[in-house]
Structure formats: C-alpha cells, structure tokens
Amino acid sequence: MLVRKGLLLDCSGAVCDALEHLQLAGWDFQVVATLEAARKALTLAAPPVGLVAFDHETSWPGREIETLLARFDVEWIAILQRGLFDSAGLAPLLRRNFYDFHSLPLDRERLLVTLGHAYGKATLGARTEPHPAAEGRFGMTGRSARMQQLFRQIEKVITVDAPVLIGGESGTGKELVAHAIHQHSARAKGPFIAMNCGAIPANLIHSELFGYERGAFTGAHQRKIGNIEAANNGVLFLDEIGDLPLDLQASMLRFLQEKTIVRVGGTERLRMNVRVIAATHVDLKRAVAEGRFREDLYYRLNVLHLPVPALRDRRDDIVLLAQLVYANNEEQRSPQVRGFSAEASLAMEAHDWPGNVRELINRVQQAMIMSENRFISAADLGLAAVEGNGATLDEARALVEREMIESSLKKCQNNVSETARQLGISRVTLYRMIDRLKIVL
C-alpha cells in the first residue's frame, strides 16, 4: 500500500492521540510540538499535506504561524476544538492559509476524503505544468477562436514584406503583434524601431522621423539619425498612426512611395529599406471621411490589415492570461497567495475589460501584492462576484471539487481509476462525486 507522508503540528498531543485512535490507513504523520521543530522538518522535506491543531485561539503565535504556513508549498488542514468552530479571531487565518478545517471529535471518513483531496491537489500542482505562454504562438498567448484566427493571419503576413496596419482597442497588444511579425519575418535580424505618433509634440515629429543635419535649426549642434533611418533593413513601428499631423502624413506617403528620405536641413536623398507596420485604435476610415487622415496614405498603409480582438471577444483566454501574469510576477506575490479562487476566475470571465489586457495585468499584479487570502478573490481584483456563486461554504467547496476533478480527468484522459489514484480517493467515491457534481465524462 502506498504510504503518504504528512506533518502534524500539535502542541498538546490531543490530535495525535485522535489520529492514532482513527488508524488512518495509508498515512504516516510526523508529529512536532513547536513551530521551530516544524520549520526544521519542513526545510528538510516538506510533505504535500499538513495538519495544524488548535486547542484555543492562541495555540500558535499569529504572525509566526502564518509566516510558516505561507513559506512552504503544503496543503494545510486545520483541526479545531469544537468551541473554536465559530471563532472570529481564527477566521482570517483559516481563510488565508488553509485548504479545509475539521473540528473534534474527528470524523474518520470525512477526514480521509479531505486528506485525499488535499494530497491530490498538492501533487497535481507539483507536477510540471505547461507554462500558460505555451498556449499560443508567436510569443503571444491565446487558445480562443479569435486568437487562432489572428495567428493564422500573422503566419501569412510574415512571408511577405508589404506594409501592415494593425487595428484594435487600446491595451489589446498591438505592439506585441508588430514584434511577432518582425521576429518571425526575414527582417528578424534587423532593427525594430517603435514610435508613438501621439506622444511626440507636433513640431518635433518630422525631425524624429527623418532626422536632421547639423545646423538645421537652433540647437541642432550635430547630425541626428531619424527613426526611419534607424530602422533601415528592419521594421519601423508607428503606433497611433491616426495621431500623425496632416502635413507629416504627406511626408510619410512620399517615403512609402519613393523609399527615400531627406534629413531636415539636408539635400542628399537617402534610399531606405524599411518595412512599415502601423497601428491605431481609431477608425481610420471614419478619420478619412472626416478629413483627419489622408485617403491615399490609408491605402498605402492598409495593404495588409490585422484586427486584434478586444479581451471581451476572447473570453476563453482571460483566465489563461491571468495565470500568465501570475506566473511572470510570482516573485512579487504576497507570501500566502497561491493562485486564483474559482470565484475570481468566474468574475474575470464575466467582466467586460474596457482596458483590455493592460487592465487585466494591472488588476492581477495589484491583487497578487495586496491580497490577504490564500487564493485571490473577486474582491481582490476589484471585480464583482458572479451572482449565485460562492455564496456558501458548501457551494464554494463543490466548485473547487469540480474544478479539481475535471482538471485531473483531463490530465488522465478520462481514466477514472488513474484519476482516483491521483486524487487519493476510491473509484466508488470518485464516481459518487462525478454524479453529485454532474460532471460529464
């Protein structure tokens, strides 16, 4: 029989005696009576599951026990004296740091199920999971139909050298798309020069684009290479092209037609080999109709058009992207934070994300630092919880159980016996839970 290891923190010995009486087959708990002994044991070899006995609210110093619980990647289960079940003082500690809790006297069958679930969750998490970024292409993450369509379009665009116009709302990742085109095209070894047309004063844009000669104007003490020249043999990315002043639009059109530039204050016409990728969050067709954007320049830029979907139009990617942000910023998280709650995932999928991926990154990073919970909640993200979900402990527990079982079934290719073994429960129990949770095999 497989013997699973666990750790029991028990300063009085009461829970240790109870466990011996229950005779939990398949479990071997190392018993420690102090936090220092627990710290040493966990440092040597942290087991997947740990039990912490609470005889009273102050059994363990609050800050010290929380530091210990957060430091090690263990699924903790609290064992409470019955009088502590409704303790307001312990509630925040339990909520932030424990997988589940039981009260004395212990129910053997229920404890075995909880231990099995906690062990399964810990071992599933310990396995090498594909990084969220693996679900995507060209350095971008996404499994949704809209992103798959974008990937197919990029695949075509990288094989040619024509201008590209990338459209999409602010915060959708238009510059990422431009980088992807550059990095996977024949120009990958050349420079990638990015310029935000809306962030540079109108009187400076011309010299930023085309450069200038020494003495071209007051303060021009030496020659300066412009962004077009700097991008020679590579890519020039013009973000927010819709903000380019009309007089500069004429100069840009001439460059696209002739492939040559003249520095400000100069006379020499320089031939350039540059691919132009432009991006905008505005409707350029409307801007043309309203006289704010040149029609001829629009058609010169819009040879290849790539629309980047808003986050609300790719809801299948929302939680995946949140997990990617979490993985990329894990060193900045609050010590006790272990991931997202099911409630948070539902809230993220329901939110409309007017700020798109940029807003998602901001909310997740803030929640990772500020959350006082073990799993980031909807409130931590500043989002409303989806009505009717997570209202009671039983509902929240069922949601977590369903998520765990479905995840394990997927990894085991719907092999019930293997799934039960990984979760540490019997096939009969798993079938009963599948039926109760209405999981479709």
PDB file of N, CA and C in Angstrom, residues 161 178 181-183 185-194 227-238 272-277:
ATOM      1  N   ASP A 161       6.553  41.270 -47.496  1.00  0.00           N
ATOM      2  CA  ASP A 161       7.259  42.438 -46.973  1.00  0.00           C
ATOM      3  C   ASP A 161       6.451  43.724 -47.130  1.00  0.00           C
ATOM      4  N   ALA A 178       3.082  43.486 -33.693  1.00  0.00           N
ATOM      5  CA  ALA A 178       4.138  44.054 -34.542  1.00  0.00           C
ATOM      6  C   ALA A 178       5.477  43.370 -34.278  1.00  0.00           C
ATOM      7  N   ILE A 181       5.510  39.916 -35.892  1.00  0.00           N
ATOM      8  CA  ILE A 181       5.744  39.969 -37.340  1.00  0.00           C
ATOM      9  C   ILE A 181       7.227  40.166 -37.627  1.00  0.00           C
ATOM     10  N   HIS A 182       7.844  41.095 -36.892  1.00  0.00           N
ATOM     11  CA  HIS A 182       9.273  41.365 -37.089  1.00  0.00           C
ATOM     12  C   HIS A 182      10.128  40.142 -36.767  1.00  0.00           C
ATOM     13  N   GLN A 183       9.880  39.531 -35.607  1.00  0.00           N
ATOM     14  CA  GLN A 183      10.742  38.451 -35.129  1.00  0.00           C
ATOM     15  C   GLN A 183      10.637  37.178 -35.955  1.00  0.00           C
ATOM     16  N   SER A 185       9.877  37.203 -39.343  1.00  0.00           N
ATOM     17  CA  SER A 185       9.986  37.526 -40.767  1.00  0.00           C
ATOM     18  C   SER A 185      11.448  37.489 -41.197  1.00  0.00           C
ATOM     19  N   ALA A 186      11.673  37.736 -42.465  1.00  0.00           N
ATOM     20  CA  ALA A 186      13.042  37.750 -42.987  1.00  0.00           C
ATOM     21  C   ALA A 186      13.848  38.917 -42.423  1.00  0.00           C
ATOM     22  N   ARG A 187      13.173  39.893 -41.797  1.00  0.00           N
ATOM     23  CA  ARG A 187      13.856  41.066 -41.236  1.00  0.00           C
ATOM     24  C   ARG A 187      14.207  40.884 -39.755  1.00  0.00           C
ATOM     25  N   ALA A 188      14.077  39.680 -39.234  1.00  0.00           N
ATOM     26  CA  ALA A 188      14.253  39.443 -37.800  1.00  0.00           C
ATOM     27  C   ALA A 188      15.610  39.910 -37.275  1.00  0.00           C
ATOM     28  N   LYS A 189      16.657  39.836 -38.110  1.00  0.00           N
ATOM     29  CA  LYS A 189      17.991  40.245 -37.659  1.00  0.00           C
ATOM     30  C   LYS A 189      18.200  41.755 -37.749  1.00  0.00           C
ATOM     31  N   GLY A 190      17.258  42.448 -38.372  1.00  0.00           N
ATOM     32  CA  GLY A 190      17.346  43.900 -38.477  1.00  0.00           C
ATOM     33  C   GLY A 190      16.710  44.577 -37.275  1.00  0.00           C
ATOM     34  N   PRO A 191      16.831  45.906 -37.180  1.00  0.00           N
ATOM     35  CA  PRO A 191      16.287  46.633 -36.029  1.00  0.00           C
ATOM     36  C   PRO A 191      14.762  46.700 -36.030  1.00  0.00           C
ATOM     37  N   PHE A 192      14.201  46.864 -34.837  1.00  0.00           N
ATOM     38  CA  PHE A 192      12.772  47.141 -34.670  1.00  0.00           C
ATOM     39  C   PHE A 192      12.690  48.470 -33.938  1.00  0.00           C
ATOM     40  N   ILE A 193      12.238  49.507 -34.629  1.00  0.00           N
ATOM     41  CA  ILE A 193      12.163  50.851 -34.056  1.00  0.00           C
ATOM     42  C   ILE A 193      10.695  51.225 -33.866  1.00  0.00           C
ATOM     43  N   ALA A 194      10.318  51.474 -32.615  1.00  0.00           N
ATOM     44  CA  ALA A 194       8.927  51.824 -32.303  1.00  0.00           C
ATOM     45  C   ALA A 194       8.815  53.314 -32.016  1.00  0.00           C
ATOM     46  N   ASN A 227      14.145  58.086 -36.983  1.00  0.00           N
ATOM     47  CA  ASN A 227      13.669  56.722 -36.745  1.00  0.00           C
ATOM     48  C   ASN A 227      13.583  55.890 -38.025  1.00  0.00           C
ATOM     49  N   ILE A 228      13.251  56.535 -39.146  1.00  0.00           N
ATOM     50  CA  ILE A 228      13.192  55.782 -40.407  1.00  0.00           C
ATOM     51  C   ILE A 228      14.576  55.247 -40.759  1.00  0.00           C
ATOM     52  N   GLU A 229      15.576  56.112 -40.647  1.00  0.00           N
ATOM     53  CA  GLU A 229      16.945  55.700 -40.974  1.00  0.00           C
ATOM     54  C   GLU A 229      17.459  54.662 -39.978  1.00  0.00           C
ATOM     55  N   ALA A 230      17.065  54.818 -38.703  1.00  0.00           N
ATOM     56  CA  ALA A 230      17.491  53.855 -37.677  1.00  0.00           C
ATOM     57  C   ALA A 230      16.903  52.473 -37.930  1.00  0.00           C
ATOM     58  N   ALA A 231      15.746  52.441 -38.608  1.00  0.00           N
ATOM     59  CA  ALA A 231      15.075  51.167 -38.886  1.00  0.00           C
ATOM     60  C   ALA A 231      15.511  50.544 -40.203  1.00  0.00           C
ATOM     61  N   ASN A 232      16.516  51.121 -40.854  1.00  0.00           N
ATOM     62  CA  ASN A 232      16.950  50.600 -42.158  1.00  0.00           C
ATOM     63  C   ASN A 232      17.293  49.112 -42.065  1.00  0.00           C
ATOM     64  N   ASN A 233      16.792  48.350 -43.029  1.00  0.00           N
ATOM     65  CA  ASN A 233      16.935  46.889 -43.082  1.00  0.00           C
ATOM     66  C   ASN A 233      16.128  46.171 -41.997  1.00  0.00           C
ATOM     67  N   GLY A 234      15.235  46.911 -41.360  1.00  0.00           N
ATOM     68  CA  GLY A 234      14.388  46.309 -40.333  1.00  0.00           C
ATOM     69  C   GLY A 234      12.962  46.798 -40.432  1.00  0.00           C
ATOM     70  N   VAL A 235      12.361  47.043 -39.262  1.00  0.00           N
ATOM     71  CA  VAL A 235      10.943  47.413 -39.186  1.00  0.00           C
ATOM     72  C   VAL A 235      10.784  48.719 -38.429  1.00  0.00           C
ATOM     73  N   LEU A 236       9.945  49.610 -38.964  1.00  0.00           N
ATOM     74  CA  LEU A 236       9.536  50.827 -38.271  1.00  0.00           C
ATOM     75  C   LEU A 236       8.092  50.635 -37.832  1.00  0.00           C
ATOM     76  N   PHE A 237       7.865  50.672 -36.520  1.00  0.00           N
ATOM     77  CA  PHE A 237       6.516  50.512 -35.978  1.00  0.00           C
ATOM     78  C   PHE A 237       5.978  51.874 -35.570  1.00  0.00           C
ATOM     79  N   LEU A 238       4.931  52.312 -36.250  1.00  0.00           N
ATOM     80  CA  LEU A 238       4.307  53.609 -35.971  1.00  0.00           C
ATOM     81  C   LEU A 238       3.010  53.376 -35.213  1.00  0.00           C
ATOM     82  N   MET A 272      16.134  54.059 -48.391  1.00  0.00           N
ATOM     83  CA  MET A 272      15.909  53.253 -47.197  1.00  0.00           C
ATOM     84  C   MET A 272      15.235  51.925 -47.546  1.00  0.00           C
ATOM     85  N   ASN A 273      15.587  50.897 -46.798  1.00  0.00           N
ATOM     86  CA  ASN A 273      14.957  49.578 -46.931  1.00  0.00           C
ATOM     87  C   ASN A 273      14.258  49.267 -45.611  1.00  0.00           C
ATOM     88  N   VAL A 274      13.029  49.741 -45.489  1.00  0.00           N
ATOM     89  CA  VAL A 274      12.299  49.659 -44.222  1.00  0.00           C
ATOM     90  C   VAL A 274      10.895  49.108 -44.459  1.00  0.00           C
ATOM     91  N   ARG A 275      10.491  48.182 -43.598  1.00  0.00           N
ATOM     92  CA  ARG A 275       9.090  47.742 -43.625  1.00  0.00           C
ATOM     93  C   ARG A 275       8.336  48.536 -42.573  1.00  0.00           C
ATOM     94  N   VAL A 276       7.217  49.127 -42.958  1.00  0.00           N
ATOM     95  CA  VAL A 276       6.417  49.934 -42.040  1.00  0.00           C
ATOM     96  C   VAL A 276       5.236  49.116 -41.530  1.00  0.00           C
ATOM     97  N   ILE A 277       5.131  49.055 -40.209  1.00  0.00           N
ATOM     98  CA  ILE A 277       3.958  48.471 -39.550  1.00  0.00           C
ATOM     99  C   ILE A 277       3.335  49.582 -38.724  1.00  0.00           C
TER     100      ILE A 277
END
